[in-house]
PDB file of C-alpha atoms in Angstrom:
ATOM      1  CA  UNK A   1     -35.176  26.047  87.895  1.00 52.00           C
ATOM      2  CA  UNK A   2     -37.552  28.097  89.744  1.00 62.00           C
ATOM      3  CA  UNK A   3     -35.729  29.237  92.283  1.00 65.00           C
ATOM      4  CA  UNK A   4     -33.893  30.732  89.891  1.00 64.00           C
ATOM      5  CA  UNK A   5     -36.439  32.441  87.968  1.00 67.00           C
ATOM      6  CA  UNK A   6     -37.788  33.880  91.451  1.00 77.00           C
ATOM      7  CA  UNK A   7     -34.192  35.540  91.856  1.00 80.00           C
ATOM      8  CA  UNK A   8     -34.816  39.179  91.127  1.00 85.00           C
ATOM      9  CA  UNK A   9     -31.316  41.350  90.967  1.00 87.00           C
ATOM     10  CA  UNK A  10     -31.321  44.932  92.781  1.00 88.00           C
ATOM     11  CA  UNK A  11     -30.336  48.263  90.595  1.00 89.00           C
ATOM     12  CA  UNK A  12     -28.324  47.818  87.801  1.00 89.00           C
ATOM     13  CA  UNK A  13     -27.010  44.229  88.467  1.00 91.00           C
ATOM     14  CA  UNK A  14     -27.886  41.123  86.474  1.00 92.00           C
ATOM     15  CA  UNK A  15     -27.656  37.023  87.210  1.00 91.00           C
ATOM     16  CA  UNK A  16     -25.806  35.407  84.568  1.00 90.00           C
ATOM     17  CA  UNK A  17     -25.694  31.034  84.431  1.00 87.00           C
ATOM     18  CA  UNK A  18     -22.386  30.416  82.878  1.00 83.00           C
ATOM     19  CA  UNK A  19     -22.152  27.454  80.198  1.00 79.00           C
ATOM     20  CA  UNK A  20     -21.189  24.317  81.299  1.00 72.00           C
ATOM     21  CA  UNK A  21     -16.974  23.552  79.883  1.00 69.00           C
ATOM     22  CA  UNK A  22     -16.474  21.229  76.635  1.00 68.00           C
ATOM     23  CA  UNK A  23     -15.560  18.346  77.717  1.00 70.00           C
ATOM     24  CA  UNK A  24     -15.118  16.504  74.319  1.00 70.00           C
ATOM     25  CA  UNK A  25     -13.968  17.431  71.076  1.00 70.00           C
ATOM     26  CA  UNK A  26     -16.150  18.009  67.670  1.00 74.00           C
ATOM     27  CA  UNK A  27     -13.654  14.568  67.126  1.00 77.00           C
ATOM     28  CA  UNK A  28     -14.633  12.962  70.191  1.00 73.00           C
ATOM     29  CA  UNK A  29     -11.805  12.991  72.033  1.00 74.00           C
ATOM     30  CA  UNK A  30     -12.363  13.472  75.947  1.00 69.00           C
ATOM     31  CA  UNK A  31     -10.727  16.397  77.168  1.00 68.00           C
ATOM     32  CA  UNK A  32      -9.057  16.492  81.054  1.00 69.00           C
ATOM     33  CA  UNK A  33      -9.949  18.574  83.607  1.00 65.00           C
ATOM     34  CA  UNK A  34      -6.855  20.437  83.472  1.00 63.00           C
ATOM     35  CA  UNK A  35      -7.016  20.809  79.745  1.00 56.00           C
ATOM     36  CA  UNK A  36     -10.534  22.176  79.876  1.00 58.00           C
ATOM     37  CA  UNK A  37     -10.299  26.284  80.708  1.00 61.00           C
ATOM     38  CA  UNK A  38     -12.835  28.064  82.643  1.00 70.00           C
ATOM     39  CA  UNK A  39     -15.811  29.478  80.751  1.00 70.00           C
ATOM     40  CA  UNK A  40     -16.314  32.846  80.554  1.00 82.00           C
ATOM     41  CA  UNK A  41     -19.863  32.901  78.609  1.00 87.00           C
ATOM     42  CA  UNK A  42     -23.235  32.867  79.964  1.00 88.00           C
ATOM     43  CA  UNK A  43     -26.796  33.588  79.380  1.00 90.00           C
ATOM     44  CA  UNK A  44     -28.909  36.285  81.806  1.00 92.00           C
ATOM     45  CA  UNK A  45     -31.373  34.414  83.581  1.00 90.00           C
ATOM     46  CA  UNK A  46     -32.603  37.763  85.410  1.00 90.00           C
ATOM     47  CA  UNK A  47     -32.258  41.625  85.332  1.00 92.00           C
ATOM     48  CA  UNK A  48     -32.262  44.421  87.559  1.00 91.00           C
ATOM     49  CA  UNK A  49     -34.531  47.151  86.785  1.00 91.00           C
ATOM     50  CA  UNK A  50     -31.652  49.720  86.672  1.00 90.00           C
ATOM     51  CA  UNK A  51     -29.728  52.239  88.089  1.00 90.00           C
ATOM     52  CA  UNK A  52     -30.654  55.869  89.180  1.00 90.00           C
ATOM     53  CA  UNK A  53     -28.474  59.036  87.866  1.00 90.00           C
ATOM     54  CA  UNK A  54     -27.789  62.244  89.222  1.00 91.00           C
ATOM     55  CA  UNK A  55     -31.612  63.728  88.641  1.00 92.00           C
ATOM     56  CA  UNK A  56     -33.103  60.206  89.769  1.00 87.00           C
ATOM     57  CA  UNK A  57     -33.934  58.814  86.637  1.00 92.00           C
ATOM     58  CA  UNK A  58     -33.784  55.132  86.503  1.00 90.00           C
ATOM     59  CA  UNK A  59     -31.495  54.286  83.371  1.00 91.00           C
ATOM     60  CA  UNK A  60     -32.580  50.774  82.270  1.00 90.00           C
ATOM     61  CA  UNK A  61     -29.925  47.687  82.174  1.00 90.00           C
ATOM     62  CA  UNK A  62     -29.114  47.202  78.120  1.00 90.00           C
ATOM     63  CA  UNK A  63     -29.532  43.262  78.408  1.00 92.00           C
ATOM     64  CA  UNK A  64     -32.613  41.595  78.603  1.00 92.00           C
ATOM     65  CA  UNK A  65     -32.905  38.075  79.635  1.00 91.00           C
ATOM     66  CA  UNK A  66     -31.645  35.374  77.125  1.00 92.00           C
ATOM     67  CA  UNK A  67     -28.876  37.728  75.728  1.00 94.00           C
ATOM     68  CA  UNK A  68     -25.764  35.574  75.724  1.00 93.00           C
ATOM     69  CA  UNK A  69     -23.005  37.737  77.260  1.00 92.00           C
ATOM     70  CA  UNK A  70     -19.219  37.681  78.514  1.00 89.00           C
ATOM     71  CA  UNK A  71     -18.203  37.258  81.724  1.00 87.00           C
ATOM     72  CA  UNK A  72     -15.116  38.910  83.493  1.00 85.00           C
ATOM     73  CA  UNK A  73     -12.458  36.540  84.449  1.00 82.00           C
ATOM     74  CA  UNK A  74     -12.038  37.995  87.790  1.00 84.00           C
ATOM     75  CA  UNK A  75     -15.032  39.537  89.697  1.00 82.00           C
ATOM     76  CA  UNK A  76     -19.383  39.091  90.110  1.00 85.00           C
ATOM     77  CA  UNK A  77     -20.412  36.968  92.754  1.00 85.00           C
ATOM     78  CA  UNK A  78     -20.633  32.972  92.603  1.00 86.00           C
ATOM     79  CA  UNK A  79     -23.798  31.814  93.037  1.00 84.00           C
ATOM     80  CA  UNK A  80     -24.908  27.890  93.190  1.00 83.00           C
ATOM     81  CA  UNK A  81     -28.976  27.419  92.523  1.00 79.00           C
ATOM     82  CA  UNK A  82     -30.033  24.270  92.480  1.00 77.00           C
ATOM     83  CA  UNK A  83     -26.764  22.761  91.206  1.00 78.00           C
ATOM     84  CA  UNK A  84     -26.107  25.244  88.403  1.00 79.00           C
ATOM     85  CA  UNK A  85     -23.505  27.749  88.911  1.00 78.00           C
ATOM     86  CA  UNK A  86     -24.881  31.764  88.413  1.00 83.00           C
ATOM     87  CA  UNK A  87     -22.730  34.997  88.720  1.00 84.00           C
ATOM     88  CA  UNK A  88     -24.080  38.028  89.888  1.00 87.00           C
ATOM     89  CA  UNK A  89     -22.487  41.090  87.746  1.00 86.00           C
TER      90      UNK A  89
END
């Protein structure tokens, strides 16, 4: 985990870990692979300090780490830490 933590985004990106796929049902019923979809949730593990406008203002990212957010289904960067697969957005 502390590579991770050491990972420090550039501008206005951030590094999301996506949650890991249900597997099983509230019912207990083990779900296939094929029957499990992809994820598209996460939780920011590290944030940029922002990007600069026209004047050169630095306009802050509006997500801090911890904030749960969603994650495009196509697009951001794969990235595998330490087993645990990150997107870059």
């Amino acid at each position: 985990m502390a590579a991770i933590r050491r990972f420090k985004p550039l501008f206005d990106r951030i590094l999301v870990e996506k949650f890991l796929p249900e597997v099983k049902t509230k019912g207990g019923v083990l779900l296939p692979e094929k029957g499990v979809g992809s994820v598209l949730e996460g939780t920011v593990v590290a944030v940029g300090p922002g990007a600069r406008d026209k004047s050169g203002n630095v306009v802050p990212v509006s997500v801090k780490v911890g904030d749960k957010v969603l994650l495009p289904e196509y697009g951001g960067t794969k990235v595998t830490m330490e087993e645990k697969v990150s997107m870059i957005i």
